[in-house]
PDB file of C-alpha atoms in Angstrom:
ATOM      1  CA  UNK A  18       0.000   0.000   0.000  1.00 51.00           C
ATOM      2  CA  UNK A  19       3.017   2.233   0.897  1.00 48.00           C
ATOM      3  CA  UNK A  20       4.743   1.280  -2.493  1.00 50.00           C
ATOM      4  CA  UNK A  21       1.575   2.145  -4.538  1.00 51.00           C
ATOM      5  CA  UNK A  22       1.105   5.809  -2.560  1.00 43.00           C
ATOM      6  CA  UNK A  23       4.958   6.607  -3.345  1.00 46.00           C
ATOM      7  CA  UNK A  24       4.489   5.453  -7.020  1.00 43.00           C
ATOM      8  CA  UNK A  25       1.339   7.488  -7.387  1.00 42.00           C
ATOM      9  CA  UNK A  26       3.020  10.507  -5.544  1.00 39.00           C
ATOM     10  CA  UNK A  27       5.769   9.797  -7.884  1.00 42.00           C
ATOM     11  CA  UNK A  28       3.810  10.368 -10.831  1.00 42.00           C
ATOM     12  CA  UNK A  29       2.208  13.259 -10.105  1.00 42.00           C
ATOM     13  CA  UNK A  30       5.556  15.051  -9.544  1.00 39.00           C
ATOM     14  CA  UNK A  31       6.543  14.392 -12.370  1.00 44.00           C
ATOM     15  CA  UNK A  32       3.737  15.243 -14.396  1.00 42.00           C
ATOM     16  CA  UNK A  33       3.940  18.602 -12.643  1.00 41.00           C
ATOM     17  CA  UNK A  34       7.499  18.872 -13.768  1.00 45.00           C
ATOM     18  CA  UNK A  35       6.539  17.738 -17.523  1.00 43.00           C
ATOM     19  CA  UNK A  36       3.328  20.471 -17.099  1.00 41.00           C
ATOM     20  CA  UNK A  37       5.773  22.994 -16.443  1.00 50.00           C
ATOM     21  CA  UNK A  38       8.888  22.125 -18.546  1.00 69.00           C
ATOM     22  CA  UNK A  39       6.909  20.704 -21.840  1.00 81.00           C
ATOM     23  CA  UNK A  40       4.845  17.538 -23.185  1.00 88.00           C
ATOM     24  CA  UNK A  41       6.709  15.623 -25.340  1.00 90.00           C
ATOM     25  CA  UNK A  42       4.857  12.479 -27.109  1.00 89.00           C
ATOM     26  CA  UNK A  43       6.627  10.172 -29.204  1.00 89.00           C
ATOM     27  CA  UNK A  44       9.215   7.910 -30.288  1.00 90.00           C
ATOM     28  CA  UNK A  45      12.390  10.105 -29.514  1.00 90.00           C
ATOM     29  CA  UNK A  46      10.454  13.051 -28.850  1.00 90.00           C
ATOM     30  CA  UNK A  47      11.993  15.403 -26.632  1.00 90.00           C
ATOM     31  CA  UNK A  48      14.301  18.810 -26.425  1.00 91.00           C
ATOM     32  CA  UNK A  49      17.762  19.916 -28.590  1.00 90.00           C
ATOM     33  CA  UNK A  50      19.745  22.790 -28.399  1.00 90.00           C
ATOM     34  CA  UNK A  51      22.455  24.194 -25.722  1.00 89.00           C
ATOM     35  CA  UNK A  52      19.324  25.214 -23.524  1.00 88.00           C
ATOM     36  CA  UNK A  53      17.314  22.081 -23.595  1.00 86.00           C
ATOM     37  CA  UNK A  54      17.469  21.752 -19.851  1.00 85.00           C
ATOM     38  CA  UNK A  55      15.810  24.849 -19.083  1.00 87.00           C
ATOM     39  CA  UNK A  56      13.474  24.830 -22.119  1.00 89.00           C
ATOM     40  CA  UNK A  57       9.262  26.180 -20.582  1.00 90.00           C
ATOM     41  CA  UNK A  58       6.730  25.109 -21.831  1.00 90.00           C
ATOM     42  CA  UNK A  59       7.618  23.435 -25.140  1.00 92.00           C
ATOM     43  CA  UNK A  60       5.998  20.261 -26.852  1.00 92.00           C
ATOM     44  CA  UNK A  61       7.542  18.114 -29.239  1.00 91.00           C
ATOM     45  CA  UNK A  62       4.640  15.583 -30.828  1.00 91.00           C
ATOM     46  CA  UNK A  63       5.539  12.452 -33.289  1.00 89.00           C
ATOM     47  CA  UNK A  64       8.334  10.467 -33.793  1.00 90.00           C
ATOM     48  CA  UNK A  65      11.687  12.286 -33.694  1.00 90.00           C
ATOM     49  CA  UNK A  66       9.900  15.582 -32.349  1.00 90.00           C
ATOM     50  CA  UNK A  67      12.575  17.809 -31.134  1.00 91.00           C
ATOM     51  CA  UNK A  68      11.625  21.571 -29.794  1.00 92.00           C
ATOM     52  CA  UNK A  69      14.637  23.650 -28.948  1.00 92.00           C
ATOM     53  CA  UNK A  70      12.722  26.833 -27.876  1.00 92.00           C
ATOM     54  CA  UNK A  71      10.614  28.378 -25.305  1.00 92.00           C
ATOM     55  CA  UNK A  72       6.338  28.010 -25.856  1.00 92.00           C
ATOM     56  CA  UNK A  73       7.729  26.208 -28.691  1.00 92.00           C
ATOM     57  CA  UNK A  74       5.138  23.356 -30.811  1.00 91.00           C
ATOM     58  CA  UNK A  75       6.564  21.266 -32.946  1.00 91.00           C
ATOM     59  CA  UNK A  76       5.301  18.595 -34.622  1.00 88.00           C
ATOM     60  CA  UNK A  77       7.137  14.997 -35.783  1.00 84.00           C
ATOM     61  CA  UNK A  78      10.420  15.007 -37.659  1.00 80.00           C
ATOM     62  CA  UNK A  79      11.228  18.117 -39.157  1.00 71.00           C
ATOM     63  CA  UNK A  80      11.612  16.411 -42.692  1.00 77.00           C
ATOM     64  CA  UNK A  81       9.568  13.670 -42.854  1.00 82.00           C
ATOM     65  CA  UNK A  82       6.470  14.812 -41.174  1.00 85.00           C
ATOM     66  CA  UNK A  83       3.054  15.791 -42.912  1.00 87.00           C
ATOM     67  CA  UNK A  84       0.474  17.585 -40.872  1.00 87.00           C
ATOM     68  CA  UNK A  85      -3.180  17.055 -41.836  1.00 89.00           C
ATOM     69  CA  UNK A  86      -6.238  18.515 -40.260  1.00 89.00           C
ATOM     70  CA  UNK A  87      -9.254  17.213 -41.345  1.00 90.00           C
ATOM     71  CA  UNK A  88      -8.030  14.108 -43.043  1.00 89.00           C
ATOM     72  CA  UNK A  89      -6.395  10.778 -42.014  1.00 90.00           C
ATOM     73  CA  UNK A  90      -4.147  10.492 -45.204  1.00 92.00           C
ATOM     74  CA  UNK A  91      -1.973  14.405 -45.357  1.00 90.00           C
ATOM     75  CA  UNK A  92       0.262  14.520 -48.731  1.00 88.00           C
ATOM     76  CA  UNK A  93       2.206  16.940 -47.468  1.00 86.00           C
ATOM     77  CA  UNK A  94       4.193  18.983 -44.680  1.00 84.00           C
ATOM     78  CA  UNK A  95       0.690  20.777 -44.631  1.00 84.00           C
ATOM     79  CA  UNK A  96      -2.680  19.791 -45.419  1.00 87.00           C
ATOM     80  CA  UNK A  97      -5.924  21.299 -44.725  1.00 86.00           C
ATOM     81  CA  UNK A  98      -9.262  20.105 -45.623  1.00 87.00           C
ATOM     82  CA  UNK A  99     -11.561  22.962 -45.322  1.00 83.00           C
ATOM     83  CA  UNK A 100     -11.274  26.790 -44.795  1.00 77.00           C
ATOM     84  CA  UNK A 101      -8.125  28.258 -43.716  1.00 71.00           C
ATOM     85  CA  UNK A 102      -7.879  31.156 -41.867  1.00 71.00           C
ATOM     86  CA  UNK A 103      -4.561  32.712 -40.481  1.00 65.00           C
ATOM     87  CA  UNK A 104      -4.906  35.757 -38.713  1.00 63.00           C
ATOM     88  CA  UNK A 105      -1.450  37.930 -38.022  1.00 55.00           C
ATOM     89  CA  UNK A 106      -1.592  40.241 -35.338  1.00 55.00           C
ATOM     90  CA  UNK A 107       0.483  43.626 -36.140  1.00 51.00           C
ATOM     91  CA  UNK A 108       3.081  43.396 -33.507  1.00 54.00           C
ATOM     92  CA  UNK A 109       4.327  40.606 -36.150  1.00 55.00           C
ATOM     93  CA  UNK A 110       2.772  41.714 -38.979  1.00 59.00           C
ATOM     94  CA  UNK A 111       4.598  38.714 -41.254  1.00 68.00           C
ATOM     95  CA  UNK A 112       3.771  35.376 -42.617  1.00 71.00           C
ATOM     96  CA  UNK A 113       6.756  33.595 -42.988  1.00 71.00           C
ATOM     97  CA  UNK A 114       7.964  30.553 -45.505  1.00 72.00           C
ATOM     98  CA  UNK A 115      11.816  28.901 -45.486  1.00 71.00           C
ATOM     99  CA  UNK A 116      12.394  32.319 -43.130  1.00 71.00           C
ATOM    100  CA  UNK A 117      11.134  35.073 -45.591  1.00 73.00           C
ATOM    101  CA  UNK A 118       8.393  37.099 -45.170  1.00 75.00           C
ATOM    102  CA  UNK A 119       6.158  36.086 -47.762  1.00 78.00           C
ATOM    103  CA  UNK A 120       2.887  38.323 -46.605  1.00 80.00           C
ATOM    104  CA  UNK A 121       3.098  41.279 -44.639  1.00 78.00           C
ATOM    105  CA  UNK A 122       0.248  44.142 -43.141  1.00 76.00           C
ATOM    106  CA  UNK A 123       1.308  47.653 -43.183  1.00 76.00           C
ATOM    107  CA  UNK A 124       0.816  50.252 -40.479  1.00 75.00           C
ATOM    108  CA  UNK A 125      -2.467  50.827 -42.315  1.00 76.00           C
ATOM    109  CA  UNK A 126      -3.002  47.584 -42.128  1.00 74.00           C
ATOM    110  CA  UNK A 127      -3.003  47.130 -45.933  1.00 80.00           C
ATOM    111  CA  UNK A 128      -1.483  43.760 -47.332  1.00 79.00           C
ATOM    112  CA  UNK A 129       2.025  43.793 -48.717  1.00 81.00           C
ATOM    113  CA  UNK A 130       2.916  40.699 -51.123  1.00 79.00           C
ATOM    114  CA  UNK A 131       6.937  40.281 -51.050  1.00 79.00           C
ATOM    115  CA  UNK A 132       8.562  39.030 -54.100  1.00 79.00           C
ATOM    116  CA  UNK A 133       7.663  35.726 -55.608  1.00 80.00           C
ATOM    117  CA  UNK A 134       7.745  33.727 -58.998  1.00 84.00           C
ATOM    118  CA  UNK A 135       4.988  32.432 -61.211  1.00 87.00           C
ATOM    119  CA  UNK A 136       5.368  29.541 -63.426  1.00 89.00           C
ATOM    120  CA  UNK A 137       3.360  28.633 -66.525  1.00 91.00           C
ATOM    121  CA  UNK A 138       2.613  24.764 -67.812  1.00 91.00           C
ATOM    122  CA  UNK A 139       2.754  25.568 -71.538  1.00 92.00           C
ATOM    123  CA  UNK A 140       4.366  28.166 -73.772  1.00 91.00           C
ATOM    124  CA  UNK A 141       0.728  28.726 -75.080  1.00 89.00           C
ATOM    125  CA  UNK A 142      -0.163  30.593 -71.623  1.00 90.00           C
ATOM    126  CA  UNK A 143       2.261  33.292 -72.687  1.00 93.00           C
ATOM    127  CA  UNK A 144       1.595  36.158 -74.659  1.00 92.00           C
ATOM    128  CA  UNK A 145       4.624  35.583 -77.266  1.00 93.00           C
ATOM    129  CA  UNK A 146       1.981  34.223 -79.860  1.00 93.00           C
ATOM    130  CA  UNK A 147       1.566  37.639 -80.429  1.00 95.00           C
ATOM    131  CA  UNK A 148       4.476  37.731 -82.772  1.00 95.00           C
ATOM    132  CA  UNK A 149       3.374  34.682 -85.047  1.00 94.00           C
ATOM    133  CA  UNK A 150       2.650  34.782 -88.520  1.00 91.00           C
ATOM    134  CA  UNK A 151      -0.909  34.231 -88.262  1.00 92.00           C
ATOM    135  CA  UNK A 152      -1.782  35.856 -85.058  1.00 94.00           C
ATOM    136  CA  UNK A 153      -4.857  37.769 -85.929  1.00 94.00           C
ATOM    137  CA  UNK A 154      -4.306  41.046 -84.779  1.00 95.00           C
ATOM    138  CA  UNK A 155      -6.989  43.848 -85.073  1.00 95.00           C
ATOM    139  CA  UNK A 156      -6.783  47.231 -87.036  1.00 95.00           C
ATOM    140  CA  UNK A 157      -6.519  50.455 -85.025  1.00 94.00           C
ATOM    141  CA  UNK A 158      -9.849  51.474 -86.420  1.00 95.00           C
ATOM    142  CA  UNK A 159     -11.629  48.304 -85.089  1.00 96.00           C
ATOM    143  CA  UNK A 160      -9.809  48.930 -81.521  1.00 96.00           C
ATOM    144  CA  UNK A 161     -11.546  52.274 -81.885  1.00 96.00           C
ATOM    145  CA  UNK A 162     -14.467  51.552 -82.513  1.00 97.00           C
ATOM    146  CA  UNK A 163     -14.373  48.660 -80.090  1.00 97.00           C
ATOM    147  CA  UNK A 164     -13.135  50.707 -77.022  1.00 97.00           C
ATOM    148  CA  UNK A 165     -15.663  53.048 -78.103  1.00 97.00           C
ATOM    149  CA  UNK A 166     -18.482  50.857 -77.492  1.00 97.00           C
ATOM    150  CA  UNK A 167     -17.747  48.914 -74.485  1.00 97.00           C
ATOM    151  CA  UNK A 168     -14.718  51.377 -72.736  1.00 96.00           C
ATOM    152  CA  UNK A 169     -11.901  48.664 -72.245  1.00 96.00           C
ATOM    153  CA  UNK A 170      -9.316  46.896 -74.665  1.00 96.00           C
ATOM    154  CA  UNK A 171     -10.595  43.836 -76.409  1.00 95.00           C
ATOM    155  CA  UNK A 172      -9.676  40.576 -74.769  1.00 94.00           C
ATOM    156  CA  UNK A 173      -9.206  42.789 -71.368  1.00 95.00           C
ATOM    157  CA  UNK A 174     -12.353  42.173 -68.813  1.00 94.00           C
ATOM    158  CA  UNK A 175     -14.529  44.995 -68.331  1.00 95.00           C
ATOM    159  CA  UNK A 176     -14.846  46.919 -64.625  1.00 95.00           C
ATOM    160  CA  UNK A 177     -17.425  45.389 -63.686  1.00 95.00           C
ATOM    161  CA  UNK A 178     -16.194  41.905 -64.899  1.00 95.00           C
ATOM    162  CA  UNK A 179     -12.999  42.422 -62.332  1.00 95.00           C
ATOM    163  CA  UNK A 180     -15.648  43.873 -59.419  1.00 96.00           C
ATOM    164  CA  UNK A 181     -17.976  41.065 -60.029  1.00 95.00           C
ATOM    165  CA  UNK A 182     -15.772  38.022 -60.661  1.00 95.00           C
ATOM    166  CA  UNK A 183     -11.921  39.144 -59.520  1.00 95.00           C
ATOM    167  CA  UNK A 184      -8.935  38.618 -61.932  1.00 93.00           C
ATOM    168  CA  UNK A 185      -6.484  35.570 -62.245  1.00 92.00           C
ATOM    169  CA  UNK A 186      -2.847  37.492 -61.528  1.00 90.00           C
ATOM    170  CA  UNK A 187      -0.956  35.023 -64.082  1.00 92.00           C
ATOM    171  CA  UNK A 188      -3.532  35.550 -66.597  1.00 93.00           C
ATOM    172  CA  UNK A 189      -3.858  39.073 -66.338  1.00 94.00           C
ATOM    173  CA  UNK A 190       0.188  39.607 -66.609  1.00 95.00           C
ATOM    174  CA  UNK A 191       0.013  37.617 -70.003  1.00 95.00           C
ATOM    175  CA  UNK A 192      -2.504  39.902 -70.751  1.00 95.00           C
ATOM    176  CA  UNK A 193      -0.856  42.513 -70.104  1.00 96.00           C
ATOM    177  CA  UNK A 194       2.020  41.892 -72.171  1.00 96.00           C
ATOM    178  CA  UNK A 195      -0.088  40.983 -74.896  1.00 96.00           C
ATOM    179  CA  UNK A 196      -0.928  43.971 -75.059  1.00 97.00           C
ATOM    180  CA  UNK A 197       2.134  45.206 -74.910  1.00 97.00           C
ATOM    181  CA  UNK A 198       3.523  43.294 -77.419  1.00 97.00           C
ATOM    182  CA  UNK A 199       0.147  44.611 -79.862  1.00 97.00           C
ATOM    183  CA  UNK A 200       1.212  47.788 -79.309  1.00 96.00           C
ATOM    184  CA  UNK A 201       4.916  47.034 -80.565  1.00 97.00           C
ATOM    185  CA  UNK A 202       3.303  45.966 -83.747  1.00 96.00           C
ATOM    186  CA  UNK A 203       1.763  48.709 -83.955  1.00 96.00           C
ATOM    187  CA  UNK A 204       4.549  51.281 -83.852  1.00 96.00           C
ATOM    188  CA  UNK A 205       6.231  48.938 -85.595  1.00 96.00           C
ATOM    189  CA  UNK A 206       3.652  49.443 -88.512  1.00 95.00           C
ATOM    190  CA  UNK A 207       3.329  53.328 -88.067  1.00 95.00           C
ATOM    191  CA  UNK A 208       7.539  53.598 -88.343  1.00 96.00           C
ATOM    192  CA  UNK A 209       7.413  51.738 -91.409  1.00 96.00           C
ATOM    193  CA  UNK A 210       4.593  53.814 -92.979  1.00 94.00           C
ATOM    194  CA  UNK A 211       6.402  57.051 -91.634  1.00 95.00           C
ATOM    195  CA  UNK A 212       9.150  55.324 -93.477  1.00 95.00           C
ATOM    196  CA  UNK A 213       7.366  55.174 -96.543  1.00 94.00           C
ATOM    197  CA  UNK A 214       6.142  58.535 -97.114  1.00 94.00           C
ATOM    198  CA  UNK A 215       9.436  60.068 -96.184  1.00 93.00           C
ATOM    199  CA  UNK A 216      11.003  58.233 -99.298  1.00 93.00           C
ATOM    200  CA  UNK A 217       8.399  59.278-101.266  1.00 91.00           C
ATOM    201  CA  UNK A 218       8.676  62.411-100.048  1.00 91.00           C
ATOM    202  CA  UNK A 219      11.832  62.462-100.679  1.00 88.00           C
ATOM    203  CA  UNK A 220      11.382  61.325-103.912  1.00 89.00           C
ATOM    204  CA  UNK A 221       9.175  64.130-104.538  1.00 89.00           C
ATOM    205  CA  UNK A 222      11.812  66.516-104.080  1.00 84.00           C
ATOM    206  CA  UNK A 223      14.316  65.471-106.829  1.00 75.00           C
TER     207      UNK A 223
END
């Protein structure tokens, strides 16, 4: 009876101590690090958890794991089924991947999207088609009288098109170049008719 009262005071001072130090649940879960004696209230879960901060929570081995919440079978580091909704308080006003910010709030508390890449599956996403042969590009007169009837460049969504439905960002950069790239034609064109009448001009003259 003695034994089982030490055991069972036993326990419960040391699940004080792991209450106060950190939880740590796993196959070689536990603490790292120079300070890993002294570590407060940090939790290591899954197999080869280790936690090397203070209020730290991390879960299973830092390469191998994958995290799922609301599913039994996660494909990767992260998975969420369902909505997913992060909210950053100002006094750290950044959202962090591999240790850059990747999305930050101003003082006004306006978004600020740091620098990133976007890739493309096919070339036909682009806007280079532009420059083909065949590509059928419009006259200035039937831009005209397009923008004249429905106020924005043809192929671009209306106003009320980006209000109502938003805008794709990769689609509407390839847009945007297309454009671009028109409007190089289009100089193009006028330089070479410029061209033209100066020779003839020129011609003119002798």
């Amino acid at each position: 009876m003695k034994k089982s009262v030490l055991f069972i005071l036993f326990l419960g001072v040391v699940a004080n101590s792991w209450a106060q130090s950190g939880s740590y649940f796993g196959k070689y879960a536990g603490t790292v690090g120079l300070n890993q004696a002294e570590l407060e209230r940090a939790s290591a879960i899954g197999f080869n958890a280790k936690v090397s901060v203070d209020d730290g929570l991390v879960l299973g081995d830092t390469m191998l794991v994958k995290v799922g919440i609301g599913m039994s079978n996660p494909k990767y580091r992260l998975d969420v089924k369902g909505v997913f909704n992060t909210r950053v308080a100002y006094s750290n006003p950044a959202y962090k991947i591999n240790d850059r910010n990747f999305l930050e709030l101003d003082e006004q508390g306006e978004f600020i999207l740091n620098s990133f890449k976007m890739k493309y599956q096919n070339v036909g996403l682009w806007s280079d088609k532009v420059f083909e042969k065949n590509y059928p590009l419009m006259s200035l007169s039937k831009v005209d009288k397009f923008i004249q009837q429905n106020k924005h460049l043809p192929g671009v969504p209306s106003a009320e098109e980006v209000v109502k439905q938003g805008v794709k960002v990769d689609e509407m950069v390839s847009k945007l170049l297309e454009k671009v790239e028109e409007l190089t034609l289009y100089t193009i064109q006028q330089q070479k008719e410029i061209d033209a009448l100066k020779r003839e001009m020129k011609a003119m003259k002798k």
